[in-house]
mmCIF file of C-alpha atoms in Angstrom:
data_model
loop_
_atom_site.group_PDB
_atom_site.id
_atom_site.type_symbol
_atom_site.label_atom_id
_atom_site.label_comp_id
_atom_site.label_asym_id
_atom_site.label_seq_id
_atom_site.Cartn_x
_atom_site.Cartn_y
_atom_site.Cartn_z
ATOM 1 C CA MET A 1 -1.753 -83.627 184.044
ATOM 2 C CA GLU A 2 -3.906 -80.699 185.229
ATOM 3 C CA PRO A 3 -1.598 -78.444 186.299
ATOM 4 C CA LEU A 4 0.672 -78.870 183.615
ATOM 5 C CA LEU A 5 -2.019 -77.565 180.868
ATOM 6 C CA SER A 6 -3.065 -75.209 183.207
ATOM 7 C CA ALA A 7 0.580 -73.991 183.243
ATOM 8 C CA ILE A 8 0.684 -74.469 179.337
ATOM 9 C CA VAL A 9 -2.568 -72.695 178.701
ATOM 10 C CA GLY A 10 -1.451 -69.856 180.779
ATOM 11 C CA ASP A 11 2.107 -69.378 178.934
ATOM 12 C CA LEU A 12 0.323 -69.280 175.468
ATOM 13 C CA VAL A 13 -2.503 -67.001 176.641
ATOM 14 C CA SER A 14 0.642 -64.585 178.585
ATOM 15 C CA ARG A 15 2.439 -64.630 174.608
ATOM 16 C CA ALA A 16 -0.493 -63.860 172.962
ATOM 17 C CA LEU A 17 -1.533 -60.718 175.252
ATOM 18 C CA SER A 18 2.294 -59.066 174.998
ATOM 19 C CA MET A 19 2.400 -59.935 171.161
ATOM 20 C CA VAL A 20 -1.193 -57.698 171.100
ATOM 21 C CA THR A 21 -0.234 -55.336 173.594
ATOM 22 C CA GLN A 22 3.013 -54.886 171.875
ATOM 23 C CA ARG A 23 1.310 -54.574 168.086
ATOM 24 C CA TYR A 24 -1.148 -52.528 169.940
ATOM 25 C CA LEU A 25 1.439 -50.197 171.426
ATOM 26 C CA GLN A 26 3.112 -49.485 168.173
ATOM 27 C CA SER A 27 -0.161 -48.745 166.103
ATOM 28 C CA LYS A 28 -0.897 -46.315 169.083
ATOM 29 C CA GLY A 29 2.489 -44.390 168.340
ATOM 30 C CA ALA A 30 2.063 -44.064 164.629
ATOM 31 C CA GLU A 31 -1.587 -43.264 165.314
ATOM 32 C CA GLU A 32 -0.491 -40.386 167.560
ATOM 33 C CA GLU A 33 2.087 -39.071 165.156
ATOM 34 C CA LYS A 34 -0.670 -38.985 162.252
ATOM 35 C CA LEU A 35 -3.065 -37.340 164.526
ATOM 36 C CA GLN A 36 -0.327 -34.633 165.691
ATOM 37 C CA ARG A 37 -0.132 -34.361 161.411
ATOM 38 C CA LEU A 38 -3.713 -33.871 160.963
ATOM 39 C CA ARG A 39 -3.628 -31.155 163.591
ATOM 40 C CA ALA A 40 -0.735 -29.189 161.938
ATOM 41 C CA VAL A 41 -2.819 -28.923 158.207
ATOM 42 C CA LEU A 42 -6.240 -28.104 160.434
ATOM 43 C CA LEU A 43 -4.320 -25.266 161.862
ATOM 44 C CA ARG A 44 -3.102 -24.242 158.141
ATOM 45 C CA ILE A 45 -6.474 -24.898 156.460
ATOM 46 C CA ASP A 46 -8.180 -23.056 159.575
ATOM 47 C CA ALA A 47 -5.969 -19.357 159.361
ATOM 48 C CA THR A 48 -6.981 -19.648 154.959
ATOM 49 C CA VAL A 49 -10.819 -20.141 155.843
ATOM 50 C CA GLU A 50 -10.332 -17.704 158.397
ATOM 51 C CA GLU A 51 -8.300 -14.977 156.332
ATOM 52 C CA ALA A 52 -10.835 -15.820 153.309
ATOM 53 C CA GLU A 53 -14.041 -15.471 155.616
ATOM 54 C CA GLY A 54 -12.497 -11.839 155.694
ATOM 55 C CA ARG A 55 -12.868 -10.831 152.311
ATOM 56 C CA HIS A 56 -15.742 -9.821 149.536
ATOM 57 C CA ILE A 57 -15.132 -12.926 147.140
ATOM 58 C CA THR A 58 -17.098 -12.818 143.878
ATOM 59 C CA ASN A 59 -15.704 -14.928 141.729
ATOM 60 C CA GLN A 60 -18.037 -18.194 142.431
ATOM 61 C CA ALA A 61 -14.903 -20.401 141.590
ATOM 62 C CA MET A 62 -13.039 -19.214 144.595
ATOM 63 C CA LEU A 63 -16.070 -19.466 146.544
ATOM 64 C CA GLN A 64 -16.353 -23.246 145.796
ATOM 65 C CA GLN A 65 -12.762 -23.971 146.424
ATOM 66 C CA LEU A 66 -13.473 -21.926 149.574
ATOM 67 C CA GLN A 67 -16.626 -24.307 150.052
ATOM 68 C CA MET A 68 -14.440 -27.407 149.474
ATOM 69 C CA LEU A 69 -11.289 -26.311 152.370
ATOM 70 C CA ARG A 70 -14.648 -25.595 154.719
ATOM 71 C CA ARG A 71 -15.659 -28.817 154.240
ATOM 72 C CA GLY A 72 -12.520 -30.558 154.583
ATOM 73 C CA MET A 73 -11.628 -28.493 157.404
ATOM 74 C CA TYR A 74 -15.147 -29.811 159.178
ATOM 75 C CA ARG A 75 -14.158 -33.688 158.301
ATOM 76 C CA GLY A 76 -10.816 -33.036 159.664
ATOM 77 C CA TYR A 77 -11.674 -31.458 163.010
ATOM 78 C CA TYR A 78 -14.706 -34.265 163.566
ATOM 79 C CA THR A 79 -12.125 -37.068 162.859
ATOM 80 C CA LEU A 80 -9.347 -35.512 165.227
ATOM 81 C CA ASP A 81 -11.509 -34.985 167.885
ATOM 82 C CA THR A 82 -13.612 -38.732 167.275
ATOM 83 C CA PHE A 83 -9.706 -39.748 168.137
ATOM 84 C CA ARG A 84 -9.570 -38.126 171.188
ATOM 85 C CA TYR A 85 -12.576 -39.092 172.281
ATOM 86 C CA ARG A 86 -11.930 -42.847 172.195
ATOM 87 C CA GLU A 87 -8.555 -42.326 173.476
ATOM 88 C CA HIS A 88 -10.466 -40.577 176.671
ATOM 89 C CA ARG A 89 -13.116 -43.589 176.745
ATOM 90 C CA ASP A 90 -10.055 -45.966 176.414
ATOM 91 C CA GLU A 91 -8.493 -44.942 179.126
ATOM 92 C CA ALA A 92 -11.329 -45.117 181.055
ATOM 93 C CA ASP A 93 -12.516 -48.480 180.051
ATOM 94 C CA GLY A 94 -8.828 -49.892 180.777
ATOM 95 C CA LYS A 95 -8.745 -48.739 184.201
ATOM 96 C CA ALA A 96 -12.038 -50.100 184.886
ATOM 97 C CA SER A 97 -11.181 -53.261 183.287
ATOM 98 C CA THR A 98 -8.034 -53.288 185.317
ATOM 99 C CA ARG A 99 -9.730 -53.211 188.383
ATOM 100 C CA ARG A 100 -12.376 -55.838 187.378
ATOM 101 C CA SER A 101 -9.503 -58.231 186.753
ATOM 102 C CA LEU A 102 -7.826 -57.977 189.997
ATOM 103 C CA ALA A 103 -11.178 -58.242 192.043
ATOM 104 C CA LEU A 104 -11.613 -61.326 190.217
ATOM 105 C CA SER A 105 -8.106 -62.926 190.140
ATOM 106 C CA ARG A 106 -8.518 -62.814 194.222
ATOM 107 C CA PHE A 107 -11.246 -65.469 194.083
ATOM 108 C CA SER A 108 -10.125 -68.280 191.740
ATOM 109 C CA PRO A 109 -6.718 -69.230 189.483
ATOM 110 C CA SER A 110 -9.805 -69.899 186.926
ATOM 111 C CA SER A 111 -11.418 -66.658 187.018
ATOM 112 C CA SER A 112 -8.040 -65.248 186.168
ATOM 113 C CA ARG A 113 -7.657 -67.287 182.943
ATOM 114 C CA ARG A 114 -11.059 -66.249 181.933
ATOM 115 C CA THR A 115 -10.215 -63.081 182.646
ATOM 116 C CA SER A 116 -7.054 -63.050 181.084
ATOM 117 C CA SER A 117 -8.627 -64.874 177.932
ATOM 118 C CA SER A 118 -11.359 -61.843 177.514
ATOM 119 C CA VAL A 119 -9.031 -58.865 177.864
ATOM 120 C CA CYS A 120 -7.165 -60.682 175.127
ATOM 121 C CA ASP A 121 -9.886 -61.237 173.062
ATOM 122 C CA ALA A 122 -10.680 -57.351 173.551
ATOM 123 C CA GLN A 123 -7.419 -56.248 172.590
ATOM 124 C CA ARG A 124 -7.606 -58.228 169.336
ATOM 125 C CA MET A 125 -10.938 -56.880 168.377
ATOM 126 C CA ASP A 126 -9.778 -52.967 169.409
ATOM 127 C CA LEU A 127 -6.757 -53.883 166.907
ATOM 128 C CA VAL A 128 -9.075 -54.432 164.367
ATOM 129 C CA LEU A 129 -10.739 -51.802 164.969
ATOM 130 C CA ASP A 130 -7.765 -49.537 165.148
ATOM 131 C CA ALA A 131 -6.623 -50.976 161.546
ATOM 132 C CA GLY A 132 -9.867 -49.350 160.011
ATOM 133 C CA SER A 133 -10.095 -46.371 161.924
ATOM 134 C CA CYS A 134 -5.758 -45.883 160.868
ATOM 135 C CA ASN A 135 -6.941 -46.946 157.321
ATOM 136 C CA ASN A 136 -9.828 -43.646 157.688
ATOM 137 C CA LEU A 137 -7.478 -41.577 159.551
ATOM 138 C CA ASP A 138 -4.317 -42.182 156.651
ATOM 139 C CA LYS A 139 -7.494 -41.022 154.204
ATOM 140 C CA MET A 140 -8.292 -38.027 155.578
ATOM 141 C CA LEU A 141 -4.369 -37.013 156.354
ATOM 142 C CA SER A 142 -3.472 -37.560 152.660
ATOM 143 C CA SER A 143 -6.728 -35.628 151.331
ATOM 144 C CA LEU A 144 -6.041 -32.734 153.154
ATOM 145 C CA GLU A 145 -2.542 -32.588 152.577
ATOM 146 C CA ARG A 146 -3.021 -32.674 149.196
ATOM 147 C CA MET A 147 -5.525 -30.066 149.747
ATOM 148 C CA ILE A 148 -3.074 -28.021 151.056
ATOM 149 C CA GLY A 149 -0.752 -28.431 148.593
ATOM 150 C CA ASP A 150 -3.105 -27.407 145.901
ATOM 151 C CA MET A 151 -4.206 -23.981 147.656
ATOM 152 C CA GLN A 152 -1.111 -21.949 146.730
ATOM 153 C CA GLU A 153 -3.011 -20.036 143.999
ATOM 154 C CA PHE A 154 -6.184 -19.698 146.154
ATOM 155 C CA VAL A 155 -4.014 -17.934 148.354
ATOM 156 C CA MET A 156 -2.223 -15.949 145.606
ATOM 157 C CA PHE A 157 -5.552 -14.448 144.330
ATOM 158 C CA LEU A 158 -7.154 -14.134 147.399
ATOM 159 C CA GLY A 159 -5.310 -10.855 147.951
ATOM 160 C CA SER A 160 -6.889 -9.327 144.944
ATOM 161 C CA TYR A 161 -10.217 -9.160 147.074
ATOM 162 C CA PRO A 162 -11.306 -6.447 149.362
ATOM 163 C CA ARG A 163 -11.878 -6.572 153.309
ATOM 164 C CA ILE A 164 -14.740 -7.143 154.982
ATOM 165 C CA SER A 165 -14.826 -4.956 157.917
ATOM 166 C CA GLN A 166 -15.581 -7.641 160.857
ATOM 167 C CA GLN A 167 -14.480 -9.520 163.916
ATOM 168 C CA PRO A 168 -12.416 -12.709 163.912
ATOM 169 C CA TYR A 169 -14.483 -15.647 163.010
ATOM 170 C CA ASP A 170 -14.170 -17.165 166.131
ATOM 171 C CA ALA A 171 -16.096 -14.237 167.841
ATOM 172 C CA TYR A 172 -18.606 -13.406 165.214
ATOM 173 C CA LEU A 173 -20.171 -16.391 165.252
ATOM 174 C CA PHE A 174 -21.897 -15.389 168.633
ATOM 175 C CA HIS A 175 -23.298 -12.125 166.614
ATOM 176 C CA ASP A 176 -25.476 -11.588 163.930
ATOM 177 C CA GLN A 177 -23.239 -10.423 161.393
ATOM 178 C CA VAL A 178 -22.740 -13.770 159.506
ATOM 179 C CA MET A 179 -24.525 -16.810 158.589
ATOM 180 C CA PHE A 180 -22.603 -20.030 159.810
ATOM 181 C CA GLY A 181 -21.639 -21.751 156.542
ATOM 182 C CA ARG A 182 -23.858 -20.051 154.197
ATOM 183 C CA GLN A 183 -20.890 -17.397 152.526
ATOM 184 C CA MET A 184 -21.101 -19.217 149.352
ATOM 185 C CA GLU A 185 -24.817 -19.152 148.900
ATOM 186 C CA LYS A 186 -24.349 -15.345 150.381
ATOM 187 C CA GLU A 187 -22.436 -14.433 147.819
ATOM 188 C CA THR A 188 -24.319 -16.059 145.008
ATOM 189 C CA ILE A 189 -27.243 -14.298 146.494
ATOM 190 C CA LEU A 190 -25.361 -10.847 146.492
ATOM 191 C CA SER A 191 -24.218 -11.000 142.715
ATOM 192 C CA PHE A 192 -27.301 -11.248 141.934
ATOM 193 C CA LEU A 193 -29.130 -8.714 143.371
ATOM 194 C CA LEU A 194 -26.467 -6.478 142.651
ATOM 195 C CA CYS A 195 -25.905 -7.037 139.328
ATOM 196 C CA ARG A 196 -27.320 -4.232 136.809
ATOM 197 C CA GLU A 197 -27.623 -5.904 133.569
ATOM 198 C CA ALA A 198 -31.556 -6.195 134.057
ATOM 199 C CA ALA A 199 -31.775 -2.855 134.528
ATOM 200 C CA ARG A 200 -29.999 -2.241 131.237
ATOM 201 C CA ASN A 201 -32.836 -4.625 129.593
ATOM 202 C CA GLY A 202 -35.586 -3.572 131.635
ATOM 203 C CA SER A 203 -36.948 -6.647 133.053
ATOM 204 C CA LEU A 204 -37.266 -8.523 136.425
ATOM 205 C CA GLY A 205 -34.708 -10.568 137.805
ATOM 206 C CA VAL A 206 -36.216 -13.507 139.395
ATOM 207 C CA LEU A 207 -33.856 -16.028 141.611
ATOM 208 C CA PRO A 208 -35.833 -19.226 143.040
ATOM 209 C CA ILE A 209 -33.937 -20.479 146.004
ATOM 210 C CA ILE A 210 -34.790 -24.223 146.776
ATOM 211 C CA GLY A 211 -34.800 -26.245 149.988
ATOM 212 C CA PRO A 212 -36.192 -28.419 152.541
ATOM 213 C CA ALA A 213 -38.565 -26.847 155.313
ATOM 214 C CA ARG A 214 -36.423 -25.235 158.145
ATOM 215 C CA VAL A 215 -33.077 -25.397 156.174
ATOM 216 C CA GLY A 216 -33.265 -21.599 156.366
ATOM 217 C CA LYS A 217 -34.124 -20.329 152.905
ATOM 218 C CA SER A 218 -36.266 -17.116 154.276
ATOM 219 C CA THR A 219 -33.506 -16.398 156.962
ATOM 220 C CA LEU A 220 -30.702 -16.463 154.523
ATOM 221 C CA VAL A 221 -32.947 -14.118 152.609
ATOM 222 C CA GLU A 222 -33.601 -11.879 155.344
ATOM 223 C CA HIS A 223 -29.640 -11.829 156.229
ATOM 224 C CA VAL A 224 -28.529 -10.825 152.688
ATOM 225 C CA CYS A 225 -31.059 -7.582 152.260
ATOM 226 C CA LEU A 226 -29.382 -6.732 155.810
ATOM 227 C CA ASP A 227 -26.024 -5.874 153.812
ATOM 228 C CA GLU A 228 -25.186 -2.158 153.206
ATOM 229 C CA ARG A 229 -24.969 -2.530 149.508
ATOM 230 C CA VAL A 230 -28.412 -4.314 149.052
ATOM 231 C CA ARG A 231 -30.098 -1.410 151.070
ATOM 232 C CA ARG A 232 -28.340 1.110 149.098
ATOM 233 C CA ARG A 233 -28.950 -0.294 145.753
ATOM 234 C CA PHE A 234 -32.471 -0.894 146.571
ATOM 235 C CA SER A 235 -35.115 1.827 148.084
ATOM 236 C CA SER A 236 -37.541 -0.473 149.502
ATOM 237 C CA ILE A 237 -37.074 -4.528 150.346
ATOM 238 C CA VAL A 238 -40.325 -5.895 150.721
ATOM 239 C CA PHE A 239 -41.084 -9.542 152.359
ATOM 240 C CA PHE A 240 -44.264 -11.903 151.866
ATOM 241 C CA SER A 241 -44.236 -14.624 153.747
ATOM 242 C CA GLY A 242 -46.754 -17.461 154.325
ATOM 243 C CA ASN A 243 -48.550 -15.226 156.990
ATOM 244 C CA ASP A 244 -49.091 -12.650 154.640
ATOM 245 C CA LEU A 245 -50.643 -14.715 152.128
ATOM 246 C CA ASN A 246 -54.259 -14.152 153.400
ATOM 247 C CA GLY A 247 -55.841 -11.483 149.904
ATOM 248 C CA GLY A 248 -57.534 -13.227 147.002
ATOM 249 C CA ASN A 249 -54.804 -12.500 144.461
ATOM 250 C CA LEU A 250 -51.755 -14.126 146.923
ATOM 251 C CA ALA A 251 -53.207 -16.702 147.919
ATOM 252 C CA THR A 252 -52.409 -18.286 144.532
ATOM 253 C CA LEU A 253 -48.809 -18.536 145.616
ATOM 254 C CA LYS A 254 -49.754 -20.723 148.533
ATOM 255 C CA GLY A 255 -49.568 -23.737 146.237
ATOM 256 C CA ASP A 256 -47.640 -24.693 143.264
ATOM 257 C CA MET A 257 -48.191 -22.126 139.856
ATOM 258 C CA ASP A 258 -48.743 -23.067 136.596
ATOM 259 C CA GLU A 259 -47.062 -20.629 133.502
ATOM 260 C CA GLU A 260 -50.084 -18.871 133.063
ATOM 261 C CA THR A 261 -50.573 -17.691 136.233
ATOM 262 C CA TRP A 262 -46.665 -16.776 137.014
ATOM 263 C CA ARG A 263 -46.416 -15.061 133.691
ATOM 264 C CA GLY A 264 -49.542 -12.842 134.834
ATOM 265 C CA LEU A 265 -47.970 -12.271 137.868
ATOM 266 C CA TYR A 266 -44.407 -11.071 136.591
ATOM 267 C CA THR A 267 -46.083 -8.880 133.984
ATOM 268 C CA SER A 268 -47.628 -7.341 136.432
ATOM 269 C CA ALA A 269 -45.032 -6.947 138.869
ATOM 270 C CA ALA A 270 -42.954 -5.495 136.047
ATOM 271 C CA SER A 271 -45.712 -2.774 134.997
ATOM 272 C CA HIS A 272 -45.453 -1.449 138.124
ATOM 273 C CA LEU A 273 -41.804 -1.892 139.484
ATOM 274 C CA THR A 274 -38.750 0.316 138.281
ATOM 275 C CA PRO A 275 -36.440 -1.501 136.124
ATOM 276 C CA GLY A 276 -33.724 -3.499 138.311
ATOM 277 C CA SER A 277 -36.023 -4.602 140.523
ATOM 278 C CA LYS A 278 -35.579 -8.417 141.719
ATOM 279 C CA ILE A 279 -37.507 -10.640 142.890
ATOM 280 C CA ILE A 280 -36.173 -14.201 145.271
ATOM 281 C CA LEU A 281 -38.456 -16.818 145.434
ATOM 282 C CA THR A 282 -38.194 -19.320 148.160
ATOM 283 C CA SER A 283 -39.974 -22.981 148.114
ATOM 284 C CA ARG A 284 -39.888 -26.451 148.711
ATOM 285 C CA SER A 285 -40.929 -27.690 145.563
ATOM 286 C CA GLU A 286 -38.247 -27.578 142.446
ATOM 287 C CA LYS A 287 -40.651 -26.720 139.966
ATOM 288 C CA ILE A 288 -40.477 -22.947 140.863
ATOM 289 C CA ALA A 289 -36.705 -23.538 139.268
ATOM 290 C CA SER A 290 -38.250 -22.951 136.006
ATOM 291 C CA LEU A 291 -40.013 -19.537 136.602
ATOM 292 C CA GLY A 292 -36.169 -18.074 137.603
ATOM 293 C CA THR A 293 -34.474 -15.560 134.868
ATOM 294 C CA ALA A 294 -31.623 -16.842 136.938
ATOM 295 C CA GLN A 295 -30.285 -20.442 137.936
ATOM 296 C CA SER A 296 -31.804 -21.384 141.040
ATOM 297 C CA LEU A 297 -30.077 -22.169 144.481
ATOM 298 C CA VAL A 298 -30.605 -25.381 146.080
ATOM 299 C CA LEU A 299 -29.842 -25.180 149.942
ATOM 300 C CA LYS A 300 -29.106 -28.017 151.738
ATOM 301 C CA PHE A 301 -28.867 -29.122 155.692
ATOM 302 C CA LEU A 302 -25.289 -28.749 156.833
ATOM 303 C CA SER A 303 -22.995 -31.739 157.771
ATOM 304 C CA GLN A 304 -22.853 -33.294 160.547
ATOM 305 C CA GLU A 305 -19.312 -32.240 160.911
ATOM 306 C CA ALA A 306 -19.744 -28.564 160.100
ATOM 307 C CA TYR A 307 -22.507 -28.714 162.764
ATOM 308 C CA TRP A 308 -20.144 -30.415 165.207
ATOM 309 C CA TYR A 309 -17.392 -27.375 164.375
ATOM 310 C CA PHE A 310 -19.893 -24.818 165.235
ATOM 311 C CA PHE A 311 -21.308 -26.163 168.607
ATOM 312 C CA LYS A 312 -17.337 -26.348 169.634
ATOM 313 C CA THR A 313 -16.650 -22.639 168.675
ATOM 314 C CA ALA A 314 -19.865 -21.787 170.087
ATOM 315 C CA ALA A 315 -19.604 -23.534 173.252
ATOM 316 C CA PHE A 316 -15.358 -23.672 173.644
ATOM 317 C CA GLY A 317 -14.669 -20.098 171.924
ATOM 318 C CA SER A 318 -12.041 -21.753 169.815
ATOM 319 C CA THR A 319 -12.171 -24.996 167.111
ATOM 320 C CA ASP A 320 -9.704 -26.865 169.754
ATOM 321 C CA PRO A 321 -10.541 -26.358 173.369
ATOM 322 C CA GLU A 322 -7.378 -28.236 174.341
ATOM 323 C CA CYS A 323 -5.293 -24.960 173.243
#
């Protein structure tokens, strides 16, 4: 009786394993085709973003659309690399599992049956995980393909903006010519600094920049002030940091200011500075938003996908190290 039961159990396990393996291979084939489509879409978006990065875009709507393209590209490459990593991991785990199965099967049939059952369970779990992963892949692919379909007008208008003299995108990440992931914010500050509206009415323009510690507020301002257009526009550029706030009057700037204190500082600055001068305030506190004459700029940390994109480009010199 026991040999018959053992044979039946072995046959059932074998059939179940065969069915799961077949479904697994079918899903793998469909997944590979989708990954190829994703890579092709990302190459098109990458080329468009690179072209846009080489243009001096001033229109805020265009900059927002570029930001959407860039974020979609970051997420797409992150998804693509996640699947690539999983393929390499599964291949390594599969070889190790095969070696363990062969070693155990040499000892006893019962060990072999337990191993076959555990392999079957593991592959069923992989199939469940693949279903969720493929669903995420489908959503990502559909989203990026829609994005590609909607960017014809963006590409058409892109040609109307002048080119910026710079190296290709992959190259200038290694230099100080650009601040990664902050083009939209940079153009916002440039537009504020180069706008002459305040010069005509004699007031001082004030731009508040708000963000958490070490998000890059001061670094961004310093980077913008290195732009030749800014240096030609202003005869002098002065930075005050926390280390500079040691004097009696300047110490007021260390904490939150009330409206009366700010009004006094603003009036004093306006009486000593030439018309058209600009002030940029950087702080972690959202309270400085009320001190601005322009809409405040809020800086946030870049996404995990953006950091991964930057790391790949800096480490491998390409967004696709397999190319």
